[in-house]
Coordinates of C-alpha atoms in Angstrom, one line a residue:
Chain O
M1 CA 0.0 0.0 0.0
T2 CA 1.2 3.4 -0.8
D3 CA -1.9 5.4 0.0
D4 CA -0.4 6.6 3.3
I5 CA 2.7 8.0 1.5
R6 CA 0.5 9.6 -1.2
D7 CA -1.6 11.3 1.5
L8 CA 1.5 12.6 3.3
L9 CA 2.9 14.0 0.1
D10 CA -0.4 15.5 -0.8
R11 CA -0.7 17.3 2.5
A12 CA 2.9 18.4 2.3
A13 CA 2.3 20.1 -1.0
A14 CA -1.2 21.3 -0.2
K15 CA -0.4 24.6 1.5
S16 CA 1.2 26.3 -1.4
P17 CA 2.1 30.0 -1.1
P18 CA 0.4 32.5 -3.5
R19 CA 1.4 31.9 -7.0
T20 CA 3.7 34.4 -8.6
L21 CA 4.0 32.7 -11.9
D22 CA 2.9 35.2 -14.6
A23 CA 1.4 33.8 -17.8
D24 CA 2.1 37.0 -19.7
L25 CA 5.8 36.8 -18.7
V26 CA 5.9 33.2 -19.8
V27 CA 4.4 34.1 -23.2
T28 CA 6.7 37.1 -23.7
R29 CA 9.8 35.0 -22.9
G30 CA 8.5 32.1 -25.0
R31 CA 8.2 34.4 -28.0
G32 CA 11.7 35.6 -27.4
R33 CA 12.9 32.1 -27.3
V34 CA 11.2 31.3 -30.6
R35 CA 12.8 34.5 -32.2
R36 CA 16.2 33.5 -31.0
R37 CA 15.9 30.0 -32.3
R38 CA 14.8 31.4 -35.7
L39 CA 17.7 33.8 -35.7
A40 CA 20.1 31.0 -34.9
L41 CA 18.8 28.9 -37.7
T42 CA 19.2 31.7 -40.2
G43 CA 22.1 33.9 -39.4
G44 CA 23.4 32.6 -36.1
T45 CA 26.2 30.4 -37.5
A46 CA 27.8 33.3 -39.4
L47 CA 27.4 35.6 -36.5
G48 CA 29.0 33.1 -34.2
V49 CA 32.0 32.6 -36.4
A50 CA 32.5 36.3 -36.7
A51 CA 32.3 36.7 -32.9
F52 CA 34.8 33.9 -32.3
T53 CA 37.2 35.4 -34.9
A54 CA 36.9 38.8 -33.3
A55 CA 37.5 37.4 -29.8
T56 CA 40.5 35.4 -31.0
I57 CA 42.1 38.5 -32.6
A58 CA 41.5 40.6 -29.5
L59 CA 43.1 37.9 -27.2
T60 CA 46.0 37.5 -29.6
A61 CA 46.8 41.2 -29.4
L62 CA 46.5 41.3 -25.7
V63 CA 48.1 38.2 -24.5
G64 CA 51.8 37.5 -25.0
P65 CA 54.2 35.3 -23.2
G66 CA 54.0 36.0 -19.5
A67 CA 51.5 38.7 -19.9
A68 CA 48.4 39.1 -17.8
V69 CA 45.1 38.7 -19.4
T70 CA 43.5 42.0 -19.4
T71 CA 40.3 43.2 -21.0
P72 CA 40.4 46.5 -23.0
D73 CA 38.7 48.4 -20.2
G74 CA 41.2 47.3 -17.7
A75 CA 39.1 44.8 -15.9
A76 CA 40.8 41.8 -14.4
S77 CA 39.1 39.1 -16.3
A78 CA 39.2 38.4 -20.0
S79 CA 36.3 36.1 -20.1
E80 CA 32.7 36.1 -18.9
T81 CA 32.7 32.3 -18.8
P82 CA 32.4 31.2 -15.2
V83 CA 35.6 29.5 -14.1
E84 CA 35.2 26.5 -11.9
P85 CA 36.9 26.9 -8.6
T86 CA 39.6 24.3 -7.9
P87 CA 38.3 22.2 -5.1
S88 CA 40.5 22.1 -2.0
S89 CA 41.8 18.8 -0.9
D90 CA 42.5 19.3 2.8
L91 CA 39.6 18.3 4.9
P92 CA 38.6 20.9 7.4
P93 CA 38.7 20.1 11.2
L94 CA 35.7 18.0 12.0
P95 CA 34.1 17.4 15.5
P96 CA 35.1 14.0 16.7
G97 CA 32.3 11.4 16.7
S98 CA 30.1 13.3 14.2
D99 CA 28.7 11.6 11.1
Y100 CA 29.0 12.9 7.5
Y101 CA 28.0 11.8 4.0
W102 CA 30.3 11.8 1.1
F103 CA 28.0 12.8 -1.7
G104 CA 29.2 13.1 -5.3
D105 CA 28.3 14.6 -8.6
D106 CA 29.5 16.2 -11.8
R107 CA 31.3 13.4 -13.7
V108 CA 34.3 14.2 -15.8
D109 CA 36.1 11.6 -18.0
D110 CA 39.8 12.3 -18.2
D111 CA 43.1 10.5 -18.8
A112 CA 43.6 9.7 -15.2
G113 CA 40.2 8.1 -14.9
A114 CA 40.9 6.1 -18.1
E115 CA 44.2 4.9 -16.6
L116 CA 42.5 3.8 -13.4
T117 CA 39.8 2.0 -15.3
Q118 CA 42.3 0.2 -17.4
A119 CA 44.4 -0.8 -14.4
L120 CA 41.3 -2.2 -12.6
V121 CA 40.1 -4.1 -15.7
S122 CA 43.5 -5.6 -16.3
Y123 CA 43.7 -6.7 -12.7
L124 CA 40.3 -8.3 -12.8
R125 CA 41.0 -10.1 -16.1
E126 CA 44.3 -11.5 -14.7
H127 CA 43.4 -12.4 -11.2
H128 CA 39.6 -13.0 -11.5
P129 CA 39.2 -14.1 -15.1
E130 CA 35.7 -15.4 -14.4
A131 CA 34.4 -11.9 -13.3
R132 CA 31.6 -10.4 -15.4
S133 CA 29.6 -7.2 -15.5
V134 CA 25.9 -7.7 -14.7
D135 CA 23.3 -6.1 -16.8
M136 CA 19.6 -6.3 -16.3
V137 CA 17.5 -7.3 -19.3
A138 CA 13.8 -8.0 -19.9
D139 CA 12.9 -11.6 -19.1
G140 CA 10.0 -11.7 -21.6
T141 CA 7.4 -11.8 -18.8
G142 CA 7.4 -8.2 -17.8
G143 CA 10.2 -8.6 -15.3
M144 CA 14.0 -8.3 -15.5
R145 CA 16.8 -10.9 -15.3
P146 CA 20.5 -10.5 -14.9
E147 CA 22.7 -11.0 -17.9
L148 CA 26.4 -11.4 -17.7
R149 CA 28.7 -9.4 -20.0
P150 CA 32.5 -8.9 -20.3
V151 CA 33.9 -7.5 -17.2
D152 CA 34.7 -4.1 -18.7
A153 CA 31.2 -3.7 -20.3
N154 CA 29.8 -1.4 -17.7
L155 CA 32.7 -0.4 -15.6
Q156 CA 34.3 3.0 -15.6
I157 CA 36.3 5.2 -13.2
S158 CA 35.8 8.9 -13.6
R159 CA 36.5 12.1 -11.7
H160 CA 33.7 13.6 -9.7
T161 CA 33.2 16.4 -7.3
A162 CA 32.6 15.0 -3.8
Y163 CA 30.7 17.0 -1.1
L164 CA 31.1 16.3 2.6
V165 CA 27.7 16.9 4.1
P166 CA 26.7 16.6 7.8
L167 CA 24.5 13.6 8.4
D168 CA 22.1 15.6 10.5
S169 CA 21.7 18.4 8.0
P170 CA 18.1 18.9 7.1
N171 CA 18.9 18.6 3.4
N172 CA 21.9 16.4 3.7
M173 CA 21.8 15.2 0.1
D174 CA 22.1 18.7 -1.2
S175 CA 25.5 20.1 -2.0
F176 CA 24.6 23.5 -0.5
A177 CA 25.0 21.9 2.9
S178 CA 28.6 20.8 2.1
V179 CA 31.3 21.7 4.6
H180 CA 34.0 20.7 2.0
D181 CA 34.2 19.7 -1.6
Q182 CA 37.0 18.1 -3.5
P183 CA 37.8 16.0 -6.6
V184 CA 37.7 12.2 -6.3
Y185 CA 37.9 9.4 -8.7
Q186 CA 35.2 6.8 -8.4
I187 CA 33.9 3.8 -10.2
W188 CA 30.4 3.9 -11.7
D189 CA 28.2 1.7 -13.8
S190 CA 28.4 3.0 -17.3
S191 CA 25.7 0.7 -18.8
P192 CA 23.3 2.8 -20.9
K193 CA 20.5 1.4 -18.9
Q194 CA 22.1 2.6 -15.8
T195 CA 22.6 6.1 -17.0
A196 CA 19.8 7.4 -14.9
D197 CA 21.4 5.8 -11.8
A198 CA 24.8 7.4 -12.4
V199 CA 23.7 10.6 -10.6
F200 CA 23.6 8.7 -7.4
A201 CA 25.9 5.8 -8.2
M202 CA 28.7 7.6 -6.5
F203 CA 28.2 7.8 -2.8
G204 CA 25.7 6.8 -0.3
M205 CA 23.7 3.7 -0.8
Y206 CA 24.2 2.9 -4.4
S207 CA 27.8 3.2 -5.2
G208 CA 29.7 0.7 -7.3
A209 CA 29.8 -1.2 -10.6
R210 CA 27.6 -4.2 -10.7
L211 CA 29.8 -7.3 -11.1
A212 CA 29.5 -11.1 -10.7
I213 CA 33.1 -11.6 -9.6
D214 CA 32.8 -15.4 -9.4
G215 CA 31.1 -15.4 -12.8
A216 CA 28.1 -17.4 -11.4
D217 CA 24.5 -16.7 -12.5
A218 CA 24.2 -13.4 -10.6
E219 CA 21.1 -13.5 -8.4
V220 CA 23.4 -11.9 -5.9
E221 CA 25.9 -9.5 -7.4
D222 CA 29.0 -7.7 -6.1
W223 CA 28.7 -4.0 -6.1
L224 CA 32.4 -3.1 -6.3
D225 CA 33.2 0.4 -5.3
V226 CA 36.6 2.0 -5.9
T227 CA 37.1 5.5 -4.8
L228 CA 40.3 7.5 -4.8
F229 CA 40.6 10.6 -2.6
P230 CA 43.2 13.3 -3.0
S231 CA 46.1 13.8 -0.6
G232 CA 44.7 15.4 2.6
G233 CA 41.2 14.6 1.5
F234 CA 40.5 11.6 3.6
L235 CA 40.2 10.8 7.3
P236 CA 41.0 7.2 8.2
G237 CA 38.1 6.5 10.5
T238 CA 37.2 2.8 10.8
D239 CA 33.5 2.8 11.1
N240 CA 31.7 2.4 7.8
V241 CA 28.2 2.3 9.3
S242 CA 26.2 5.4 10.1
R243 CA 24.3 5.1 13.4
D244 CA 21.1 6.2 11.8
G245 CA 20.8 2.8 10.2
I246 CA 19.0 4.3 7.2
T247 CA 22.0 4.8 4.9
Q248 CA 24.1 1.9 6.1
P249 CA 26.5 0.6 5.4
A250 CA 28.2 2.8 2.8
N251 CA 28.7 6.0 4.7
G252 CA 31.6 7.4 6.5
Y253 CA 35.0 6.4 7.4
L254 CA 34.8 9.6 9.3
T255 CA 33.7 8.2 12.6
E256 CA 36.2 6.3 14.7
G257 CA 35.4 3.0 16.3
C258 CA 34.5 -0.6 15.5
D259 CA 32.1 -1.2 18.4
A260 CA 29.0 -3.3 17.8
Y261 CA 25.7 -1.7 18.2
E262 CA 22.0 -2.1 17.4
G263 CA 20.0 0.1 15.2
R264 CA 17.6 0.1 12.3
N265 CA 18.1 -1.1 8.8
Y266 CA 17.0 0.7 5.7
T267 CA 13.6 -0.9 5.8
G268 CA 13.0 0.4 9.3
G269 CA 13.4 -3.0 10.9
R270 CA 15.8 -3.7 13.7
A271 CA 19.4 -4.7 12.9
A272 CA 22.5 -5.6 14.9
Y273 CA 25.9 -4.5 13.5
T274 CA 29.2 -6.0 14.3
F275 CA 32.6 -5.3 12.8
D276 CA 35.9 -7.0 12.3
C277 CA 38.5 -4.3 11.9
D278 CA 42.2 -4.6 11.3
E279 CA 45.1 -2.4 10.4
S280 CA 48.4 -3.3 8.8
A281 CA 51.3 -1.9 6.8
G282 CA 51.5 -2.4 3.0
P283 CA 54.6 -3.2 1.0
G284 CA 55.1 0.4 0.0
G285 CA 54.6 1.8 3.5
E286 CA 50.8 2.1 3.0
R287 CA 48.5 2.1 6.0
I288 CA 45.9 -0.5 5.3
L289 CA 42.6 -0.6 7.2
T290 CA 40.2 -3.5 6.7
V291 CA 36.6 -3.5 7.9
A292 CA 34.2 -6.4 7.6
A293 CA 30.8 -5.0 8.6
H294 CA 28.1 -7.6 9.5
Q295 CA 24.5 -6.5 9.5
R296 CA 22.2 -9.0 11.2
N297 CA 18.6 -8.7 10.0
D298 CA 15.5 -10.9 10.3
W299 CA 16.5 -12.7 7.1
G300 CA 20.2 -13.3 8.0
V301 CA 23.5 -11.6 8.0
T302 CA 24.9 -9.3 5.2
T303 CA 28.6 -8.8 5.3
V304 CA 30.3 -6.0 3.5
H305 CA 34.1 -6.0 3.0
T306 CA 36.0 -2.7 2.8
V307 CA 39.6 -2.0 2.4
V308 CA 41.0 1.5 3.0
V309 CA 44.6 2.2 1.9
I310 CA 46.3 5.5 3.0
R311 CA 49.2 5.7 0.6
A312 CA 52.6 7.3 1.1
D313 CA 51.6 10.2 -1.2
G314 CA 48.7 11.0 1.2
T315 CA 46.0 9.8 -1.2
G316 CA 43.3 7.6 0.3
L317 CA 41.8 4.6 -1.6
V318 CA 38.6 2.9 -0.6
V319 CA 37.6 -0.4 -2.2
R320 CA 34.4 -2.2 -1.2
D321 CA 32.7 -5.4 -2.1
W322 CA 29.0 -5.2 -1.2
P323 CA 26.9 -8.3 -2.0
T324 CA 23.4 -7.2 -3.3
P325 CA 20.4 -9.2 -4.5
V326 CA 19.8 -8.3 -8.1
H327 CA 16.0 -8.1 -7.7
D328 CA 15.9 -5.7 -4.8
T329 CA 14.2 -8.3 -2.6
E330 CA 15.1 -9.5 0.8
P331 CA 17.6 -12.4 0.5
D332 CA 16.8 -15.9 1.6
G333 CA 19.9 -16.2 3.7
P334 CA 23.3 -14.7 4.5
L335 CA 24.9 -12.5 1.9
D336 CA 28.7 -12.7 1.6
P337 CA 31.0 -10.8 -0.7
S338 CA 32.9 -12.7 -3.4
L339 CA 36.2 -11.2 -2.5
D340 CA 37.7 -12.1 0.8
M341 CA 39.7 -9.5 2.6
G342 CA 43.1 -10.6 1.2
E343 CA 41.8 -10.5 -2.4
L344 CA 40.2 -7.1 -1.9
T345 CA 43.4 -5.8 -0.4
A346 CA 45.4 -7.1 -3.3
L347 CA 43.0 -5.4 -5.7
A348 CA 43.4 -2.1 -3.8
L349 CA 47.1 -2.3 -3.9
A350 CA 47.0 -2.8 -7.7
I351 CA 45.3 0.6 -8.3
P352 CA 48.0 2.9 -9.5
I353 CA 48.8 6.4 -8.3
V354 CA 47.6 9.0 -10.8
P355 CA 47.8 12.8 -10.7
F356 CA 44.4 14.3 -10.0
G357 CA 42.7 16.2 -12.8
R358 CA 45.0 15.1 -15.5
Chain Q
M1 CA 2.1 31.1 -33.1
R2 CA -1.5 31.8 -34.1
A3 CA -3.8 33.6 -31.7
E4 CA -5.9 30.6 -31.0
E5 CA -2.9 28.5 -30.4
E6 CA -1.6 31.0 -27.9
A7 CA -4.9 31.2 -26.2
E8 CA -4.9 27.4 -25.8
F9 CA -1.4 27.6 -24.4
R10 CA -2.6 30.2 -21.8
R11 CA -5.5 27.9 -20.9
Y12 CA -3.0 25.1 -20.3
V13 CA -0.8 27.3 -18.1
A14 CA -3.8 28.3 -16.1
A15 CA -5.0 24.8 -15.7
R16 CA -1.7 23.0 -15.0
S17 CA 0.7 25.4 -13.3
D18 CA -0.5 24.8 -9.8
R19 CA -0.1 21.0 -10.1
L20 CA 3.3 21.5 -11.7
R21 CA 4.4 23.8 -8.9
R22 CA 3.4 21.1 -6.3
F23 CA 5.3 18.5 -8.3
G24 CA 8.4 20.8 -8.4
Y25 CA 8.1 21.6 -4.7
L26 CA 8.0 17.9 -3.7
C27 CA 11.1 17.4 -5.9
C28 CA 13.1 20.2 -4.4
G29 CA 11.5 21.3 -1.1
D30 CA 11.5 25.0 -2.1
W31 CA 8.4 26.8 -3.5
Q32 CA 10.4 29.5 -5.1
R33 CA 12.8 27.1 -6.8
A34 CA 9.8 25.0 -7.9
E35 CA 8.1 28.1 -9.4
D36 CA 11.3 29.1 -11.2
A37 CA 11.6 25.6 -12.7
V38 CA 8.0 25.5 -13.8
Q39 CA 8.3 29.0 -15.4
T40 CA 11.4 28.0 -17.2
S41 CA 9.7 24.8 -18.4
L42 CA 6.6 26.6 -19.6
I43 CA 8.7 29.0 -21.6
K44 CA 10.3 26.0 -23.3
L45 CA 6.9 24.5 -23.8
Y46 CA 5.7 27.7 -25.5
A47 CA 8.5 27.4 -28.0
A48 CA 7.6 23.8 -28.7
W49 CA 3.8 24.3 -28.4
T50 CA 3.1 24.0 -32.2
R51 CA 5.4 21.0 -32.6
I52 CA 4.3 18.5 -29.9
S53 CA 1.2 16.6 -29.2
H54 CA -0.8 18.4 -26.5
N55 CA -1.5 15.0 -25.0
A56 CA 2.2 14.8 -24.3
C57 CA 2.5 18.2 -22.7
D58 CA 2.3 17.1 -19.1
A59 CA 5.1 14.5 -19.6
Y60 CA 7.2 17.1 -21.5
V61 CA 6.9 19.8 -18.9
R62 CA 7.4 17.4 -16.0
R63 CA 10.6 16.1 -17.6
I64 CA 11.9 19.7 -18.0
V65 CA 10.9 20.6 -14.4
A66 CA 12.7 17.5 -13.1
N67 CA 15.8 18.0 -15.2
T68 CA 15.9 21.7 -14.3
L69 CA 15.8 21.0 -10.6
I70 CA 18.3 18.1 -10.9
S71 CA 20.6 20.1 -13.0
E72 CA 20.3 23.0 -10.6
H73 CA 20.9 20.7 -7.7
R74 CA 24.1 19.5 -9.4
R75 CA 25.4 23.1 -9.9
G76 CA 24.6 24.1 -6.4
W77 CA 22.2 26.6 -5.1
F78 CA 24.7 29.4 -5.0
R79 CA 24.4 29.7 -8.8
R80 CA 20.7 29.8 -8.9
E81 CA 19.2 32.7 -10.9
R82 CA 15.9 34.2 -10.5
V83 CA 13.9 34.0 -13.8
S84 CA 11.2 36.5 -12.9
E85 CA 11.8 40.1 -13.6
R86 CA 9.4 41.2 -10.9
P87 CA 9.5 40.6 -7.1
P88 CA 6.7 38.5 -5.7
E89 CA 3.7 40.6 -4.8
R90 CA 3.5 39.0 -1.4
Q91 CA 6.0 37.6 0.9
I92 CA 6.5 33.8 0.5
P93 CA 6.0 32.1 3.8
D94 CA 9.2 30.3 4.9
Q95 CA 9.3 26.7 6.2
S96 CA 9.0 27.8 9.8
E97 CA 5.3 28.3 9.1
A98 CA 4.8 24.8 7.8
T99 CA 3.3 22.2 9.9
A100 CA 5.4 19.6 11.7
D101 CA 4.1 16.9 9.4
T102 CA 5.1 18.9 6.3
L103 CA 8.6 19.4 7.7
A104 CA 8.9 15.8 8.5
V105 CA 7.8 14.7 5.0
M106 CA 10.0 17.3 3.2
S107 CA 13.0 16.5 5.4
A108 CA 12.6 12.8 4.5
L109 CA 12.2 13.5 0.8
A110 CA 15.3 15.7 0.9
R111 CA 17.2 12.6 2.1
L112 CA 16.6 10.9 -1.2
P113 CA 19.0 11.5 -4.1
P114 CA 17.4 14.0 -6.5
R115 CA 16.5 11.6 -9.4
Q116 CA 15.2 9.0 -7.0
R117 CA 13.1 11.7 -5.3
A118 CA 11.6 12.6 -8.7
V119 CA 10.8 9.0 -9.4
V120 CA 9.1 8.6 -6.0
V121 CA 7.0 11.8 -6.6
L122 CA 6.0 10.8 -10.1
R123 CA 5.2 7.2 -9.2
Y124 CA 3.6 7.6 -5.8
W125 CA 2.2 11.1 -5.8
E126 CA 1.4 11.7 -9.4
D127 CA 0.4 8.0 -9.6
L128 CA 1.9 7.7 -13.1
P129 CA 2.4 4.2 -14.6
I130 CA 6.0 2.9 -14.6
E131 CA 6.3 3.3 -18.4
Q132 CA 5.4 7.0 -18.2
V133 CA 7.8 7.7 -15.4
A134 CA 10.5 6.0 -17.4
E135 CA 9.7 8.2 -20.4
I136 CA 9.8 11.3 -18.3
M137 CA 13.0 10.4 -16.5
R138 CA 14.6 9.0 -19.8
C139 CA 15.5 5.7 -18.1
S140 CA 14.4 2.0 -18.3
T141 CA 11.3 0.7 -16.6
G142 CA 13.6 -1.5 -14.5
T143 CA 15.3 1.6 -13.2
V144 CA 12.0 3.1 -12.3
K145 CA 11.0 0.0 -10.4
S146 CA 14.2 -0.3 -8.5
Q147 CA 14.6 3.3 -7.7
G148 CA 11.0 3.7 -6.8
T149 CA 11.1 0.7 -4.5
R150 CA 14.4 1.9 -2.9
G151 CA 13.1 5.4 -2.5
L152 CA 9.9 4.3 -1.1
R153 CA 11.6 2.1 1.4
T154 CA 13.9 4.8 2.5
L155 CA 11.1 7.3 2.7
R156 CA 8.9 5.0 4.7
A157 CA 11.8 4.1 7.1
L158 CA 12.5 7.8 7.7
L159 CA 8.8 8.7 8.1
S160 CA 8.1 5.8 10.4
A161 CA 10.8 7.1 12.7
A162 CA 9.6 10.7 12.5
M163 CA 5.9 10.1 12.6
P164 CA 5.2 6.4 13.3
E165 CA 1.5 6.9 13.7
R166 CA 1.1 8.2 10.2
T167 CA 2.8 5.4 8.2
M168 CA 2.0 1.8 7.7
G169 CA 5.6 0.7 8.5
A170 CA 5.8 -2.1 6.0
S171 CA 7.5 -1.6 2.7
S172 CA 5.7 -2.1 -0.6

């Protein structure tokens, strides 16, 4: 039943403020839009070329080696195009014990992302040759079924902007509440059918590329997350489960502690959480944190494996294998990731160091 | 556009803009942003009015409203521009005047990722069939199903915690 939800939404949207939308203004602007489109179709191309040529000549005259870009009237900027600020990479001081989301957006495909993708695919092909991407296709009866494809079919690592948002923010999925933003590289599912998911396939509940790492008929798939944080942009907390239980178990690394606790799961039911945490040193001096998070629900235990590598260059790498039923139903029994902690650690150490934003 | 076509467009605006504002509000939680998005969408609709089937107008406008709000969300609020050239005639009430229930619902909706939020609103408030939601959101019906189910579950869990007496508790 969804009538209760519909009623709540209805009431929430019932008390609308007075309408300020002006039909005359809409029509006036609509006419302008039509005129501009006609203009673009007739003489716009020629005008655009002329404008570009003029701008090129002006810039050529003004900018020489080592010269500042200066507009003719002496203003500081030569362009009206907004320039994206370079995100900082050093996390601000954060109150201990507080919970935050990492929330990402704005995908950019660049050379560094391509290099990371290639390294991951090569590693999977060599060490897990049976691994496949999972796609969902129509089953002919109105439902969907998983279909296995080559491992690189839907897998891509790209640069995103990541926002750090307080968990208790009233609008904590919105970037305006961010206390910090920075570039990250993260895997996403690039299947055309998953395009709509890509917006939120970065952080929070739905990160990861959908794989069947053991190659078996994928009623339970591995959502493999690979996220690379810039130097100074990652705090090595060890708790990967937010205490609110709603957004578990993919939040965080910003809250210290591996203590067991009881809370709610995302369906609102009770769940008990336990953790097996460990820390070791890698062959290149890396600090390696491993977290096996066990969520005990009515239907059994779901275990999520996560490896965090803090590398000598200060970059932080998070790799996670999260077993997930393909049909979005409650599983019949325990869910375990295909990659054990040793395999996941080896995969993490195979991810190369790349310069950010290349 | 001929006079009779423009008159028909005005009738459409008068008949549908309130519902579209509510749809936009549920998608973004801000009446002014919702109205801006609806106005932007209707301007685009005007330019397309003679080219598209009027049976498809609702889906067309909803898609533009959703995309406008999602795109705006991705850019961040600090870049938001006001479309209207005139200030509102009356002060828009802020959220402090809303009821506790409304705040709880809007707070829960805000916890959903923006596209998932739009799917939930289209599917469970607008009561649109899965195929039409998929058309509006330009995604597969499978994505609508999975994102609608996940969004509903999350919403129900959040609401059952905030206002347990108002929700059924079970997911569906």
